[in-house]
């Protein structure tokens, strides 16, 4: 896939940092409270990373932006989680 991206990057629809944060904000609201998220993002060595670049932000900087979005929108994990009964056959 890396070769395809290098040759035809216009065929790839990559998330912007802002759209990724919006996705995480929506997802977190649906996630059960007892599920622990270990990682939102991971860093790669610059020479191995093709995309997305996101202006070279470090992990802690992206997580800080996610935290600020949660505070701004008054979002919390499990906000829209609905426990539904599961039938066991």
XYZ file of C-alpha atoms in Angstrom:
89
model
C 0.000 0.000 0.000
C 2.906 2.354 0.664
C 3.998 2.102 -2.958
C 0.467 2.827 -4.151
C 0.273 5.839 -1.861
C 3.599 7.185 -3.113
C 2.508 6.763 -6.744
C -1.139 7.848 -6.412
C -1.741 9.681 -3.140
C -4.806 11.400 -4.627
C -6.677 8.077 -4.430
C -6.335 7.978 -0.646
C -8.771 9.772 1.636
C -6.768 10.520 4.775
C -8.230 12.070 7.890
C -7.266 15.546 8.885
C -6.373 16.032 12.525
C -9.653 17.870 13.030
C -11.767 15.095 11.462
C -9.909 12.473 13.514
C -10.633 14.372 16.733
C -14.315 14.656 15.752
C -14.414 10.900 15.080
C -12.862 10.134 18.478
C -15.300 12.510 20.184
C -18.262 10.701 18.638
C -16.875 7.243 19.325
C -16.018 7.918 22.980
C -19.599 8.920 23.716
C -20.810 5.460 22.674
C -18.128 3.474 24.496
C -18.933 1.668 27.768
C -17.386 3.179 30.866
C -15.596 -0.047 31.831
C -13.537 -0.116 28.619
C -10.103 1.432 28.987
C -8.561 3.144 25.980
C -4.845 2.565 25.894
C -3.919 4.686 22.893
C -5.492 7.279 20.619
C -2.478 7.762 18.416
C 0.997 6.417 17.841
C 4.199 7.995 16.577
C 6.422 6.550 13.881
C 9.980 7.456 12.962
C 9.894 10.306 10.441
C 11.717 8.285 7.783
C 9.056 5.532 7.947
C 5.947 7.699 8.120
C 4.135 8.428 4.881
C 0.948 9.989 6.168
C -0.768 11.660 7.858
C 1.782 14.247 8.891
C -0.431 16.492 11.058
C 2.328 19.113 11.280
C 4.634 16.798 13.211
C 2.573 16.858 16.403
C 3.680 14.514 19.160
C 1.364 11.993 20.841
C 0.864 14.135 23.933
C -0.023 17.157 21.781
C -2.740 15.257 19.911
C -4.125 13.834 23.162
C -4.178 17.361 24.619
C -6.220 18.525 21.613
C -8.622 15.617 22.116
C -8.936 16.519 25.825
C -9.651 20.162 24.950
C -12.358 19.080 22.469
C -13.995 16.913 25.151
C -14.051 19.839 27.574
C -15.279 22.262 24.901
C -18.161 19.984 23.844
C -18.822 18.615 27.366
C -18.143 15.067 26.163
C -17.433 12.039 28.334
C -16.976 8.343 27.791
C -20.279 6.495 27.838
C -22.374 9.639 27.458
C -24.629 7.961 24.875
C -23.975 4.330 25.764
C -27.162 2.315 26.048
C -27.014 -1.041 27.774
C -29.173 -3.499 25.903
C -30.136 -6.969 26.993
C -28.407 -9.761 25.097
C -30.365 -12.953 24.577
C -28.380 -16.116 25.135
C -29.526 -18.985 22.960
